[in-house]
CSV table of C-alpha atoms and ligand atoms in Angstrom, one decimal:
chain,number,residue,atom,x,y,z
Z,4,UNK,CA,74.7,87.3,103.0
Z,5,UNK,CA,75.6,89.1,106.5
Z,6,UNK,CA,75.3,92.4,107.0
Z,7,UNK,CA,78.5,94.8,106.8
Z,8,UNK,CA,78.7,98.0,108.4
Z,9,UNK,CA,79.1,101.1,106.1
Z,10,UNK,CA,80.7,104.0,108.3
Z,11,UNK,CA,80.9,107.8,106.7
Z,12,UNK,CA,83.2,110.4,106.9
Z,13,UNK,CA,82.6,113.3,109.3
Z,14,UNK,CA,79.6,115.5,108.4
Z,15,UNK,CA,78.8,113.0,105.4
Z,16,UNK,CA,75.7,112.1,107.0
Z,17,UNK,CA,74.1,115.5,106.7
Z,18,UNK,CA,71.8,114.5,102.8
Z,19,UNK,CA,70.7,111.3,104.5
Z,20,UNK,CA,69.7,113.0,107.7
Z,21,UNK,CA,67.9,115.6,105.1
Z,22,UNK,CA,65.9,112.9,103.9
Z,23,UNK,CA,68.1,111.3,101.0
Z,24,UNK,CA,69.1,107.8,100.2
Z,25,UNK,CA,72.2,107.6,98.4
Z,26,UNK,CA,76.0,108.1,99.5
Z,27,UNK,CA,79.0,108.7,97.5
Z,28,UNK,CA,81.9,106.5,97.5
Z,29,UNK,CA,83.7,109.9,98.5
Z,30,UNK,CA,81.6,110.2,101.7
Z,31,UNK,CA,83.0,107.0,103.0
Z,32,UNK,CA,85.4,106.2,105.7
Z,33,UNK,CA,87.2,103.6,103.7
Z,34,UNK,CA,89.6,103.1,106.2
Z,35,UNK,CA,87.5,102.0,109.1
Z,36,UNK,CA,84.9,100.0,106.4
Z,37,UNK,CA,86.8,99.3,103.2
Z,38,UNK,CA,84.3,98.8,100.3
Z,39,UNK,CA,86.9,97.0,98.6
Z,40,UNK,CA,85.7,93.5,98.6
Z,41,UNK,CA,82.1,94.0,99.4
Z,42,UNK,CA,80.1,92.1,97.2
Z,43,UNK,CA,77.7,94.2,94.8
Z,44,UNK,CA,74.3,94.5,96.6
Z,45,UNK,CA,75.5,93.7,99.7
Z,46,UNK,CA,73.5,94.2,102.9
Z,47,UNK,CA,75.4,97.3,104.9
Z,48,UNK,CA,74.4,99.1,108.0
Z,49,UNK,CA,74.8,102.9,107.7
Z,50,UNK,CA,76.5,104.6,110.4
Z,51,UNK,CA,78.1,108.4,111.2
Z,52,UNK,CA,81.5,108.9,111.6
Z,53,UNK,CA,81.0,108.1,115.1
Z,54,UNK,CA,79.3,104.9,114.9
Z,55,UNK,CA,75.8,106.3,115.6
Z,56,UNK,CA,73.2,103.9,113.2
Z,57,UNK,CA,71.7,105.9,110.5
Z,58,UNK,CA,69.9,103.2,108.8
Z,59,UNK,CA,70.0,99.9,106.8
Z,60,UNK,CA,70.4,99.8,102.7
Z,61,UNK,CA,72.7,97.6,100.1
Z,62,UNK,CA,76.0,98.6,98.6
Z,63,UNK,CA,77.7,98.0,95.3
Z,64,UNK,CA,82.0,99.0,95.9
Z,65,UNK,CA,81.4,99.1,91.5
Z,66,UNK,CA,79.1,102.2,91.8
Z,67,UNK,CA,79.8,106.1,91.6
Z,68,UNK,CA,76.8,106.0,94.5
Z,69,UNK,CA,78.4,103.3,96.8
Z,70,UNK,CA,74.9,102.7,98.8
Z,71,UNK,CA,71.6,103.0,99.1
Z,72,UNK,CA,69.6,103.9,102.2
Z,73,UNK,CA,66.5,101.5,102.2
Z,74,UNK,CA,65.1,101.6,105.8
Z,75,UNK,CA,65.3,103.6,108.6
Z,76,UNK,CA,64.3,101.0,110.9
Z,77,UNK,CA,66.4,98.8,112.9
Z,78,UNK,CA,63.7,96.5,113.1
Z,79,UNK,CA,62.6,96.5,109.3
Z,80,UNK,CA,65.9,96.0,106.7
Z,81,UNK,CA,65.3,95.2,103.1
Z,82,UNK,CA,63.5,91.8,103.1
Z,83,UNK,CA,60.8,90.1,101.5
Z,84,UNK,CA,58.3,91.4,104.1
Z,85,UNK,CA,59.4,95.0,103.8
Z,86,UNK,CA,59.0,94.8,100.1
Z,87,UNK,CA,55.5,93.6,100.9
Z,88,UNK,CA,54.8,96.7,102.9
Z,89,UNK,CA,55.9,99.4,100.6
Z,90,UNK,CA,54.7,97.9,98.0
Z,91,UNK,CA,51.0,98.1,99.6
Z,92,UNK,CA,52.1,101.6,100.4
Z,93,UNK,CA,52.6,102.2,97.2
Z,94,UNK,CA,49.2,100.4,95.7
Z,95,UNK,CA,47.0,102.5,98.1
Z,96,UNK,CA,48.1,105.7,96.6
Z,97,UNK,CA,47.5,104.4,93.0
Z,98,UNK,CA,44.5,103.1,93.8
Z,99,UNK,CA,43.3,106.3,95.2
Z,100,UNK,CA,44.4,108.8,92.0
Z,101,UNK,CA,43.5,105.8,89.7
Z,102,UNK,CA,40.1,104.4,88.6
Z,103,UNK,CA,41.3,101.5,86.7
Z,104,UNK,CA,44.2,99.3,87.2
Z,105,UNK,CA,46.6,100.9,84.4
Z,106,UNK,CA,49.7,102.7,85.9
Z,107,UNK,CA,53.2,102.7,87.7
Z,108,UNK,CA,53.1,101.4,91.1
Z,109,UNK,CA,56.5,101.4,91.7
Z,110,UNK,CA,58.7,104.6,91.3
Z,111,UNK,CA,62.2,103.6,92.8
Z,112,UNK,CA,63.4,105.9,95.7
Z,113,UNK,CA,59.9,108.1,95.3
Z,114,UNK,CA,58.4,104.9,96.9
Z,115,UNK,CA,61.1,103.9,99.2
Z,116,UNK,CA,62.4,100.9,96.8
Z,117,UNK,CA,65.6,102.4,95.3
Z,118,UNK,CA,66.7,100.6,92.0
Z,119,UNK,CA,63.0,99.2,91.1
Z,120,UNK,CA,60.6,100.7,88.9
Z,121,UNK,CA,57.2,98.5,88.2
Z,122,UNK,CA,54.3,99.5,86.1
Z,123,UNK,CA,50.9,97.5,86.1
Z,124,UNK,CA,48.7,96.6,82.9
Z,125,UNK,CA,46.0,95.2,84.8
Z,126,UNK,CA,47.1,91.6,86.1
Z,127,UNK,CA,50.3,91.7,84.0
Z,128,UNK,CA,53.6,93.5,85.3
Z,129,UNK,CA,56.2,94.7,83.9
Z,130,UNK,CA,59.3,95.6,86.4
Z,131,UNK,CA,62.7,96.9,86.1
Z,132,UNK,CA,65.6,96.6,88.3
Z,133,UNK,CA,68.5,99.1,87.9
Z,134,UNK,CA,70.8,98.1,91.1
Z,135,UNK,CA,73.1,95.6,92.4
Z,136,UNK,CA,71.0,95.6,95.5
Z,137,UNK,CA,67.7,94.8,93.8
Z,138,UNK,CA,68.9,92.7,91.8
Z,139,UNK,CA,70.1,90.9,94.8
Z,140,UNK,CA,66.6,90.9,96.3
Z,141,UNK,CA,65.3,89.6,92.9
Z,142,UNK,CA,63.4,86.3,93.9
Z,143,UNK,CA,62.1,88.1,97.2
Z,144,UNK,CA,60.7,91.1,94.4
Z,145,UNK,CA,58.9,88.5,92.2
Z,146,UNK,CA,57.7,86.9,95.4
Z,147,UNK,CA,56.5,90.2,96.5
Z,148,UNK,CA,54.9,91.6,93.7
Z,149,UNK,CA,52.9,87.9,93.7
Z,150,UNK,CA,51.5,88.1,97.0
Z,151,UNK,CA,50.4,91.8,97.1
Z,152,UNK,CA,48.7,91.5,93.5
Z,153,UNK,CA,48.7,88.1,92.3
Z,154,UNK,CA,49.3,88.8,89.1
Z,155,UNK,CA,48.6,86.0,85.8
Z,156,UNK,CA,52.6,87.0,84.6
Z,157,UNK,CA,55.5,89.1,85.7
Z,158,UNK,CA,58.4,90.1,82.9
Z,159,UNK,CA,61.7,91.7,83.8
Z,160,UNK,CA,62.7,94.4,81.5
Z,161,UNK,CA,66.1,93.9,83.0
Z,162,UNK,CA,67.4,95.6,79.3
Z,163,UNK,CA,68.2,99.1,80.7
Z,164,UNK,CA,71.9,100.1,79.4
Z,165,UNK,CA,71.6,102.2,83.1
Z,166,UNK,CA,72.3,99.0,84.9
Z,167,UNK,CA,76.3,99.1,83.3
Z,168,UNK,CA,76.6,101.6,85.8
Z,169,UNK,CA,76.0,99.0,88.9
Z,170,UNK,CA,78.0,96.5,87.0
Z,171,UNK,CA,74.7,94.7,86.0
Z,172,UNK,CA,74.4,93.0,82.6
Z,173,UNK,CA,71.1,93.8,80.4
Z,174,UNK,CA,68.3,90.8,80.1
Z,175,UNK,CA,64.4,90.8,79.8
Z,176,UNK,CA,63.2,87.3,81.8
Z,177,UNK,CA,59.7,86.3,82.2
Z,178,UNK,CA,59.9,86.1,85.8
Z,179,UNK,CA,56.2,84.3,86.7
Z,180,UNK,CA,53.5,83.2,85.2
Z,181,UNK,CA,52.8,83.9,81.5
Z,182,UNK,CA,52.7,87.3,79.6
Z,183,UNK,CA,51.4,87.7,75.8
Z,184,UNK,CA,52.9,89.4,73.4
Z,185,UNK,CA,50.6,92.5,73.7
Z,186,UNK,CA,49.8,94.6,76.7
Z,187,UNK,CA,46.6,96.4,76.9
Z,188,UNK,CA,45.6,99.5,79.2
Z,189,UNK,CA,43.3,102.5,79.5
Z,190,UNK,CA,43.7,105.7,78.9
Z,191,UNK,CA,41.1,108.8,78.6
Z,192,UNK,CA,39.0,106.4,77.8
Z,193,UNK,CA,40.7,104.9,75.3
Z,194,UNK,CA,42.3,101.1,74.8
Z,195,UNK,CA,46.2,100.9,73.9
Z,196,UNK,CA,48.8,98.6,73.3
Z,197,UNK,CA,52.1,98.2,73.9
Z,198,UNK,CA,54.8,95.3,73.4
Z,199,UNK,CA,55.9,93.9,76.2
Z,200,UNK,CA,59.2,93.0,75.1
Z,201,UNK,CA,60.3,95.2,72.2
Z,202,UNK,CA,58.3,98.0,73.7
Z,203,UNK,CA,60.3,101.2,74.8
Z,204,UNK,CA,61.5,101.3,78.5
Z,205,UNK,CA,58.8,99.4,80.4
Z,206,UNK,CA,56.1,99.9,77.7
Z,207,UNK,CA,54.0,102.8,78.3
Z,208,UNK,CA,54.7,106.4,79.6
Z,209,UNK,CA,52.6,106.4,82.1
Z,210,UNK,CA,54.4,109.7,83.6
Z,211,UNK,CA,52.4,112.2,80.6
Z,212,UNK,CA,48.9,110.5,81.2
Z,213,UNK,CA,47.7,113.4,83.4
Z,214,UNK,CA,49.2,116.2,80.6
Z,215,UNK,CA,47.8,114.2,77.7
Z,216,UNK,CA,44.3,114.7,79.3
Z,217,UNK,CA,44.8,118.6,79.6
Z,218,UNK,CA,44.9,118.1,76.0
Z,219,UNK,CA,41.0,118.0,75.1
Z,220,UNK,CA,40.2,121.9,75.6
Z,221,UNK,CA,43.2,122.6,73.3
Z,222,UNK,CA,41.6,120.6,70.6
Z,223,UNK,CA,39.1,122.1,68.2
Z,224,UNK,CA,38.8,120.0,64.9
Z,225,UNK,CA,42.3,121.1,63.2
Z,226,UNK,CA,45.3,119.3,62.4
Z,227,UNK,CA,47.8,117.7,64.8
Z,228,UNK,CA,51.4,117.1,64.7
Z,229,UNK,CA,52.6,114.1,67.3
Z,230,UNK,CA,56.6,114.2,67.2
Z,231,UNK,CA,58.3,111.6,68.9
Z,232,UNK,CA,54.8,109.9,69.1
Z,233,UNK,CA,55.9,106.4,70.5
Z,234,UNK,CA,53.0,104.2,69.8
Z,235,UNK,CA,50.3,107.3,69.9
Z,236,UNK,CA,49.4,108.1,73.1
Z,237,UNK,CA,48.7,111.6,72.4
Z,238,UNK,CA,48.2,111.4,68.9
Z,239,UNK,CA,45.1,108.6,69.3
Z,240,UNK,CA,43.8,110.9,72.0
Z,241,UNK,CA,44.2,114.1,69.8
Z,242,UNK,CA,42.0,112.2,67.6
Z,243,UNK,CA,39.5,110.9,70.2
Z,244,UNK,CA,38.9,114.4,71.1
Z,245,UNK,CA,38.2,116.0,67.9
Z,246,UNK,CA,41.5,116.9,65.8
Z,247,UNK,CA,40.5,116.0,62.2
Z,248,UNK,CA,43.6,114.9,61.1
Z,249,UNK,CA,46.7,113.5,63.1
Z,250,UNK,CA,50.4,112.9,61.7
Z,251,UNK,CA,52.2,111.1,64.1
Z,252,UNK,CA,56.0,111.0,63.1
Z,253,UNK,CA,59.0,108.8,65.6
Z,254,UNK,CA,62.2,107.2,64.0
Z,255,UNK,CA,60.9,103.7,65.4
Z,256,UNK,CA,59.3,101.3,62.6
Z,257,UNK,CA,58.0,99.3,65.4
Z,258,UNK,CA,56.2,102.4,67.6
Z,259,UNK,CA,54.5,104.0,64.6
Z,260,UNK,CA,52.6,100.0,63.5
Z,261,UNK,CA,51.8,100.1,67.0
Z,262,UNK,CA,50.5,103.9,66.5
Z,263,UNK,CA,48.0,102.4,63.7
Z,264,UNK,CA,47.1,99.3,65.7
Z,265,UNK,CA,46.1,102.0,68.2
Z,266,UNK,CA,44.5,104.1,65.8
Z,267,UNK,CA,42.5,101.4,64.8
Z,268,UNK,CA,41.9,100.0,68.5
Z,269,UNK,CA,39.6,103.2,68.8
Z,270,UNK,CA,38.3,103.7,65.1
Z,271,UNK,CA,40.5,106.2,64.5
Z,272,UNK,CA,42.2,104.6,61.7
Z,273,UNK,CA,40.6,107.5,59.1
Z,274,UNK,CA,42.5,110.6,60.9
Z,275,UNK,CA,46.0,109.0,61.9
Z,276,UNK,CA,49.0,108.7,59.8
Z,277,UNK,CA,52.3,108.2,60.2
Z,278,UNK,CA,55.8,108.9,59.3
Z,279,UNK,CA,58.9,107.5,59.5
Z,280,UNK,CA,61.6,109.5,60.2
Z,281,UNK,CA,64.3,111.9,62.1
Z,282,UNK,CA,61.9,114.4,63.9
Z,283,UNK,CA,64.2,117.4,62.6
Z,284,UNK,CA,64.3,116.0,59.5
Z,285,UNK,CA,60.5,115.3,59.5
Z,286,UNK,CA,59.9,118.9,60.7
Z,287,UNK,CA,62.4,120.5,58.4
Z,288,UNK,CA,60.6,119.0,55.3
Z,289,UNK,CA,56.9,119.6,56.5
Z,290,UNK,CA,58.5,123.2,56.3
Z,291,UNK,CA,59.4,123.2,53.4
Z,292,UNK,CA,56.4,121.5,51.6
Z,293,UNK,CA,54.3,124.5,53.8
Z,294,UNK,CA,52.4,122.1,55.9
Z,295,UNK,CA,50.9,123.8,58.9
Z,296,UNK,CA,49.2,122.6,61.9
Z,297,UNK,CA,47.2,123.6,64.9
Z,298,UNK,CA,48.1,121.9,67.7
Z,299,UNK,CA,51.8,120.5,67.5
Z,300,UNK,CA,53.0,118.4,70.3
Z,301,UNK,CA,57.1,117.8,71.7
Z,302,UNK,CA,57.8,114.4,73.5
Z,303,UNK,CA,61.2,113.6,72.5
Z,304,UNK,CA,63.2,110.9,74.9
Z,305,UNK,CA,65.7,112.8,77.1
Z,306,UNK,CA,68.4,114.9,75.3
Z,307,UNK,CA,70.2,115.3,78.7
Z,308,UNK,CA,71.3,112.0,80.0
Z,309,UNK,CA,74.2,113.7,82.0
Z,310,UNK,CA,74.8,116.8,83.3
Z,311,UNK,CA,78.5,116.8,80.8
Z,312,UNK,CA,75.4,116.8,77.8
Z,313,UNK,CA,73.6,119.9,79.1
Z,314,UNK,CA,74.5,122.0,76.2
Z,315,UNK,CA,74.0,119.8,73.5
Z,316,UNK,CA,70.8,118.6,74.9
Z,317,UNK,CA,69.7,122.5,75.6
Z,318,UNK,CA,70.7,123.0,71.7
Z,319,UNK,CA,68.8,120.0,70.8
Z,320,UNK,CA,65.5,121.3,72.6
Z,321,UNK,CA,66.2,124.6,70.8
Z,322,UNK,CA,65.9,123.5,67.6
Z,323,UNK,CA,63.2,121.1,67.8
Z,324,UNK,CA,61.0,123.9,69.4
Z,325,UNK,CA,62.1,126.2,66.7
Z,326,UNK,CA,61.4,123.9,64.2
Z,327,UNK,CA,57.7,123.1,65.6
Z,328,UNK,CA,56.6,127.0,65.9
Z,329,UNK,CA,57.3,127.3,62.4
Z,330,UNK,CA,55.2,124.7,61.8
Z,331,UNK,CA,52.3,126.3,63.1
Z,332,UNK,CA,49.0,127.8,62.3
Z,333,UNK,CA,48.7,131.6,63.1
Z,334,UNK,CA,47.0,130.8,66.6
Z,335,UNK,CA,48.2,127.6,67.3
Z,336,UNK,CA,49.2,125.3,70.5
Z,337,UNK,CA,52.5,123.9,70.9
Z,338,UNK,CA,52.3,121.4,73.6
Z,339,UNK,CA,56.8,120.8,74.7
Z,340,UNK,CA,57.6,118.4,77.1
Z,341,UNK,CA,61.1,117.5,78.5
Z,342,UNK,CA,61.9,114.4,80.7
Z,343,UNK,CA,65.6,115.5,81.2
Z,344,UNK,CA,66.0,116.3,85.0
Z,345,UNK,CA,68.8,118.5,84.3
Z,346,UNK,CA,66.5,121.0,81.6
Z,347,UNK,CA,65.1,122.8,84.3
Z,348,UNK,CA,61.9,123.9,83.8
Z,349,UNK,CA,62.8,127.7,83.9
Z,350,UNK,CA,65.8,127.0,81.4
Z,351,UNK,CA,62.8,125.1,79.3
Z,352,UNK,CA,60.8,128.3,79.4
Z,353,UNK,CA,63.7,130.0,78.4
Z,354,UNK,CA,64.4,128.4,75.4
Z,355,UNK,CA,61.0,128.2,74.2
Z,356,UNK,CA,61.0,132.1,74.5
Z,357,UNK,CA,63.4,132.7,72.3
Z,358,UNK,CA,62.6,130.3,70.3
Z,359,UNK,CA,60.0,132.8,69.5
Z,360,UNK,CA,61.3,135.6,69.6
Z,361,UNK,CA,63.7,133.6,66.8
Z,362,UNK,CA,61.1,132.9,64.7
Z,363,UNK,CA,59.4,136.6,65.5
Z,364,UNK,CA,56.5,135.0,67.5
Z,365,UNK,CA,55.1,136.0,70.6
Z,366,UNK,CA,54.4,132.9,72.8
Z,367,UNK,CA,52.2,132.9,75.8
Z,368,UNK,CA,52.4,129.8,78.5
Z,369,UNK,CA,48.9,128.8,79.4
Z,370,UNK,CA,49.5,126.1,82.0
Z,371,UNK,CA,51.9,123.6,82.7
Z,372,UNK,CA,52.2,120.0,83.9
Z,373,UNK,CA,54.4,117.6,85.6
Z,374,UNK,CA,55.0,113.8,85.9
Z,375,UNK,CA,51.8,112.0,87.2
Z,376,UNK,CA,50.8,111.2,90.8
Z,377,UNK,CA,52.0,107.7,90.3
Z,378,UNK,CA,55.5,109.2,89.7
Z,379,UNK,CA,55.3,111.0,92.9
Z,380,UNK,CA,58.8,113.2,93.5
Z,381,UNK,CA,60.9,113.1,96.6
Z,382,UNK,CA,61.2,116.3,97.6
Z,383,UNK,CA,64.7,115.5,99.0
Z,384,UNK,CA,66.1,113.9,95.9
Z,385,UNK,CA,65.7,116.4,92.8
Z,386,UNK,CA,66.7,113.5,90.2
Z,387,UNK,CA,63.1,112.4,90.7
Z,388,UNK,CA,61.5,115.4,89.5
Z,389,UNK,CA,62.3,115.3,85.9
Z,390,UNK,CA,59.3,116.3,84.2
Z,391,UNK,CA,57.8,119.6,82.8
Z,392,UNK,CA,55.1,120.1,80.4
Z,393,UNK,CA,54.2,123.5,78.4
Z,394,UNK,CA,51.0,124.5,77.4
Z,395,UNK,CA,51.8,127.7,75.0
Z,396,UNK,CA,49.7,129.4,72.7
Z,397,UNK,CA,52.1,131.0,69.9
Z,398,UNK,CA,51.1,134.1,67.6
Z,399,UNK,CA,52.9,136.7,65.7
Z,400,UNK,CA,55.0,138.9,67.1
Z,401,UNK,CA,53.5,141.9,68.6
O,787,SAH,N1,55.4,110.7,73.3
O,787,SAH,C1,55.5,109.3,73.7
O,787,SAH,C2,56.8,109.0,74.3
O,787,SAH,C3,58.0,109.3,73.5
O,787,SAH,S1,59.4,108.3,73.9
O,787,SAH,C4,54.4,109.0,74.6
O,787,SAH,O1,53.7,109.8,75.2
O,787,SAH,O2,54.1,107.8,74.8
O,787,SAH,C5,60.5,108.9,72.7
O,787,SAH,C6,60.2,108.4,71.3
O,787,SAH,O3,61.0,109.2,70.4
O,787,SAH,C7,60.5,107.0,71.0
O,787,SAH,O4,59.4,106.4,70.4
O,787,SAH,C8,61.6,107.0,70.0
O,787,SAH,O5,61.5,106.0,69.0
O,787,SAH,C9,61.5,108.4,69.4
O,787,SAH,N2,62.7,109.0,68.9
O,787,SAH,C10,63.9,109.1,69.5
O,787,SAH,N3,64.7,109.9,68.8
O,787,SAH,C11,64.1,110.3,67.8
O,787,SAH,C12,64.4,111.2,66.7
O,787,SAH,N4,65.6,111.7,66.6
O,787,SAH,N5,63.4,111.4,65.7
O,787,SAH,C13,62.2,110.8,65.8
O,787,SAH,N6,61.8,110.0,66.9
O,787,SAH,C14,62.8,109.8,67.8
């Protein structure tokens, strides 16, 4: 495919020249470059309105953001050998913050590959692409991730519903080699699994490794709540570290055998349980049969896809924090997370003060956390900051 030339309207070049990588259709000087019968991930050349080069990316004429700045090279577009690069760029700094070979090497733009997330379990990968200019790239990708890790099996979790919005349909493909049934990684010391094909997302959330490991000094024999555990990852870990009982509860048959499989993994088996069920439901009724715990933690998935769902989503976090301080012991540790990029994380505060002050409880914030290293942000796109972690201790009122 030859490159087409993507020119934008006067003073539209002012984000990218800030650092960012994506244009609006709106910031394009249709006239001059018509998108209309571009291809979807085709290979553009970004200019100003005056022609001047900006950089090299891939467009898709089907997408709210038209295009995607990739390099700001003349001599280095998007190819095979400039996926090679960044994606050495982006092994070096996970194998610097990372011990053992269990974590996301790629974070899309936050690694300067826009539309491709990958995640390592050792010598198998799991990768995800979410664009019409990845997907383009696709064989290159595989080829890629091959030569810089030489991995025994790659699989495409290609099954994001995001990709409708670049016009992409939703497939999981094993794209080399072979991949079992079962992933295994590390974490705090600890062996997990995962399922590589009906597991959530890419499998693991790598993103809360560094929060789950401020756990430990929270945890003093007691009784731990889980909600939204997934497949465990802080419950097994609450139990590692000394809670004496754990309830893990998720709505997702499938997560909470993987939760005992875990359990069990670590001879934890004796102090995990789980349940089944709606999280506010679950909470509600531990209410009501006076159940009370220690240390309760909050991972639900994101409430606030979209900024149109920002008050139901706030609402949403309201409730399930309510419901959770209820839930605990006099002195107890509620651990609230949020992975919606548009909950900031002083509207997140906010709500889990009064919260308290609903439930007449005086909360203190102890420390908070963030996505991991391997999810670096980009300081000039905000969508890739999108996690906060509270650390709260919550008494009666004073
Ligand atoms: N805490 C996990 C990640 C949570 S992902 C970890 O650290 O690995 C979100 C989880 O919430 C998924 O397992 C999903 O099945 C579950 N979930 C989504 N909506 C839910 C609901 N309303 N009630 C209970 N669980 C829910």
């Amino acid at each position: 495919m030859s490159t087409a030339q993507l020119r934008l309207n006067k003073n539209q070049d002012r984000r990218l020249r800030f650092g960012h990588c994506w244009i609006y259709s709106n910031e394009v000087d249709t006239k001059a470059t018509p998108l209309k019968g571009m291809e979807p991930g085709q290979a553009v050349d970004i200019v100003n309105h005056q022609g001047k080069w900006l950089g090299s990316g891939y467009a898709n004429p089907h997408s709210l953001i038209c295009a995607r700045l990739v390099s700001r090279d003349r001599e280095h577009p998007l190819t095979g050998s400039l996926l090679v690069h960044r994606l050495k760029i982006a092994l070096s700094l996970r194998e610097r913050m990372h011990t053992k070979p269990y974590y996301r090497l790629v974070f899309g733009e936050s690694d300067g590959l826009p539309g491709l997330v990958v995640d390592r379990y050792g010598d198998l990968i799991v990768a995800q692409i979410t664009t019409a200019g990845m997907e383009r790239m696709k064989a290159e990708v595989v080829a890629a991730i091959e030569k810089v890790l030489k991995p025994v099996g790659i699989l495409l979790r290609n099954d994001s519903s995001i990709r409708g919005q670049e016009g992409l349909d939703q497939y999981i493909e094993l794209a080399a080699g072979k991949m079992p049934e079962l992933l295994t990684l590390e974490e705090g010391g600890l062996k997990f699994q995962v399922q590589a094909q009906e597991g959530q997302k890419t499998g693991w959330f790598f993103d809360q490794a560094d929060n789950r490991a401020r756990m430990a000094r929270y945890i003093r024999g007691g009784r731990v709540l889980d909600v939204c555990s997934y497949v465990g990852a802080w419950g097994v870990q609450a139990a590692a570290m000394g809670a004496k009982e754990v309830v893990c509860v998720d709505s997702s048959a499938g997560a909470l055998e993987m939760v005992q499989a875990n359990a069990a993994l670590n001879d934890m088996s004796k102090k995990v349980s789980t349940e089944r069920a709606n999280a506010f439901d679950a909470l509600r009724d531990l209410r009501s049969e006076r159940e009370h715990f220690d240390l309760i933690i909050l991972d639900p998935p994101a409430f606030i896809k979209r900024r149109k769902d920002t008050k139901e989503g706030t609402l949403a976090y309201k409730r399930l924090n309510q419901a959770a301080m209820q839930l605990l012991s006099k002195d107890g540790i509620l651990i609230t997370s949020s992975c919606s990029h548009h909950m900031s994380q002083e509207n997140l505060l906010q709500l889990v003060q009064q919260a308290g002050r609903h439930n007449d409880r005086f909360v203190q914030l102890l420390e908070q956390g963030q996505q991991a290293t391997d999810h670096p942000i980009h300081p000039a796109i905000p969508e890739t900051a999108y996690l906060k972690s509270f650390y709260l201790r919550v008494l009666p009122a004073f």
